[in-house]
Coordinates of N, CA and C in Angstrom, one line a residue:
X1 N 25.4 -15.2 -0.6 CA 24.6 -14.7 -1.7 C 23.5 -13.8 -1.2
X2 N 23.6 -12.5 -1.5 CA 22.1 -11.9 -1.6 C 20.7 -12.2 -1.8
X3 N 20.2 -11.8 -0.7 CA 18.8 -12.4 -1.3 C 18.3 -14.0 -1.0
X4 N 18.8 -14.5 -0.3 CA 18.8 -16.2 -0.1 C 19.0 -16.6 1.4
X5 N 18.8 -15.3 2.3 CA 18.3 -15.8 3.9 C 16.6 -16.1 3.5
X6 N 16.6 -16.9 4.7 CA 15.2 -16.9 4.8 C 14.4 -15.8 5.3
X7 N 14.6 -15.0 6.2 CA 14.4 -13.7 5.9 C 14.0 -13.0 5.1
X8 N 14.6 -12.9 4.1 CA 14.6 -12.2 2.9 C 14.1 -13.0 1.9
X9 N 13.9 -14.0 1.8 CA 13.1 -14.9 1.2 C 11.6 -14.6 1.7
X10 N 11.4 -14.6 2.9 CA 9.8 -14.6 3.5 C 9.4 -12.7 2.9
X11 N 10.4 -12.0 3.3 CA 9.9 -10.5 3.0 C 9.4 -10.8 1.4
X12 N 9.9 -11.6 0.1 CA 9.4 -11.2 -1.2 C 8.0 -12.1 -1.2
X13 N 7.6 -12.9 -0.4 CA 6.2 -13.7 0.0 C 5.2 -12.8 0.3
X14 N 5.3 -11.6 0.8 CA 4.7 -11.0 1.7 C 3.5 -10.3 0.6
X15 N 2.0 -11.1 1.1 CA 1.1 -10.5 -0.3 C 0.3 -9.2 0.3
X16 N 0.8 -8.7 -1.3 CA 0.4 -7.1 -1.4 C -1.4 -7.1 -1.2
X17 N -1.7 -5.7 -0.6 CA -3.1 -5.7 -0.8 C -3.4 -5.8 -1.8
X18 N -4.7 -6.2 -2.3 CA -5.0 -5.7 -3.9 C -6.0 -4.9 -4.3
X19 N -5.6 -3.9 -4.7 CA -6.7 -2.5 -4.8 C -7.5 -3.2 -5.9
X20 N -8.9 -3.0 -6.6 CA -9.4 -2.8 -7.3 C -9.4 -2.2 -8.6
X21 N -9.8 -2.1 -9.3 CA -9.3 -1.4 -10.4 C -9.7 0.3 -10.6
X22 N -10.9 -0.6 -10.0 CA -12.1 0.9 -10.1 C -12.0 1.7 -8.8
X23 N -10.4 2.1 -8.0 CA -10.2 2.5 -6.8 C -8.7 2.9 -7.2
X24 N -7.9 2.1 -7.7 CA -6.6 2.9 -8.1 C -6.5 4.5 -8.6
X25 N -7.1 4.8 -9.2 CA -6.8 6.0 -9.1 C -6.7 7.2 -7.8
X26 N -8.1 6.3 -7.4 CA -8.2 7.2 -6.1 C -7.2 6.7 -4.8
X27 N -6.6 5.4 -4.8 CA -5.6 5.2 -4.0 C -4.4 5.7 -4.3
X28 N -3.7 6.0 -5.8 CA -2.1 6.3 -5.6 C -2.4 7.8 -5.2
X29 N -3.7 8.8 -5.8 CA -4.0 10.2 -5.6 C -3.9 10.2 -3.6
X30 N -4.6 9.3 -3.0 CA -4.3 9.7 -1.6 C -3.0 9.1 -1.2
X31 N -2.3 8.3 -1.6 CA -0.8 7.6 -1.3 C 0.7 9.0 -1.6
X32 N -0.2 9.8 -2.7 CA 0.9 11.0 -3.0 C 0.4 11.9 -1.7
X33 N -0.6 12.2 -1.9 CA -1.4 13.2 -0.7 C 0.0 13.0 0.7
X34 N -0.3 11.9 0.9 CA 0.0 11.5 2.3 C 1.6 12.0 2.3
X35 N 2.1 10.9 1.2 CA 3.4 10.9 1.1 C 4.3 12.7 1.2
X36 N 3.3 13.9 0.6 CA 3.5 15.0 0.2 C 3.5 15.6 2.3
X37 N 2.4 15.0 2.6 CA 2.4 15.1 4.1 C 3.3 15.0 5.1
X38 N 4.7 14.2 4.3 CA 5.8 14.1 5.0 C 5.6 12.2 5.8
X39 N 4.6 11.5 5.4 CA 4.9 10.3 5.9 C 5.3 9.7 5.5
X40 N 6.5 8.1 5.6 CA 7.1 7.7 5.3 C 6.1 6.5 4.0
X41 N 7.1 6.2 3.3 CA 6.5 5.6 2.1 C 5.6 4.5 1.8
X42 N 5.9 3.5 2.7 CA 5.3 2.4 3.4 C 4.0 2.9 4.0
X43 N 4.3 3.9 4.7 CA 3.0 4.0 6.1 C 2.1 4.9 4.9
X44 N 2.5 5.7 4.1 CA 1.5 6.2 3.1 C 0.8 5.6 2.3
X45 N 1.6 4.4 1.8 CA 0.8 3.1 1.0 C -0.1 2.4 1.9
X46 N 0.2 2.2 2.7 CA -0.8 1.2 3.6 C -2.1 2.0 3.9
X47 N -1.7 3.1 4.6 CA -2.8 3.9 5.2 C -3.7 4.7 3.7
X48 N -3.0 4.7 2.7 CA -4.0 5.4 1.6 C -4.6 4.0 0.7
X49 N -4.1 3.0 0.9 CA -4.9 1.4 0.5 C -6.1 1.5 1.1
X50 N -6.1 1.6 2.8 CA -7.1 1.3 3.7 C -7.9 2.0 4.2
X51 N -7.7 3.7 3.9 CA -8.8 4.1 4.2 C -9.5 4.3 2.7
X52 N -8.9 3.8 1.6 CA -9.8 4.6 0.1 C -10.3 2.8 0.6
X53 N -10.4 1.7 0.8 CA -11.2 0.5 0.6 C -12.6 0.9 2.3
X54 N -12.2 1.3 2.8 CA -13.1 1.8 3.8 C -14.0 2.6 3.5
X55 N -13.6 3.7 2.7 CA -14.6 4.8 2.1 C -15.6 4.0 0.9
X56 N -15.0 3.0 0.2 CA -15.6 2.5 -0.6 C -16.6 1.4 0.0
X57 N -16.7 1.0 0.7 CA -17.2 -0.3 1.8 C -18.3 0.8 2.5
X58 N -18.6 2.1 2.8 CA -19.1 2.8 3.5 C -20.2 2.8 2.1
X59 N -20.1 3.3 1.0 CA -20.8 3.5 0.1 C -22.1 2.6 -0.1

């Protein structure tokens, strides 16, 4: 059955960052940026999560 290694059990466990509310905007706007940049989809979402919570933490 699909979906029922433990493998693939542990990958749907795997907790998401959690953006803020008042930062979503500005994170999917840098996550397209990136993505538009030719980086892979994953590595755009992570790296446009963590530097828009860095920019905000500098503030």
């Amino acid at each position: 059955m699909p979906g029922h290694t433990t493998r693939e059990r542990a990958k749907k466990r795997v907790k998401r960052k959690s953006v803020p509310k008042r930062l979503r905007k500005k994170v999917s706007a840098k996550i397209s940026k990136l993505s538009r940049e030719g980086k892979p989809q994953a590595q755009a979402i992570a790296q446009g999560i963590n530097q828009t919570l860095k920019e905000s933490k500098k503030k």
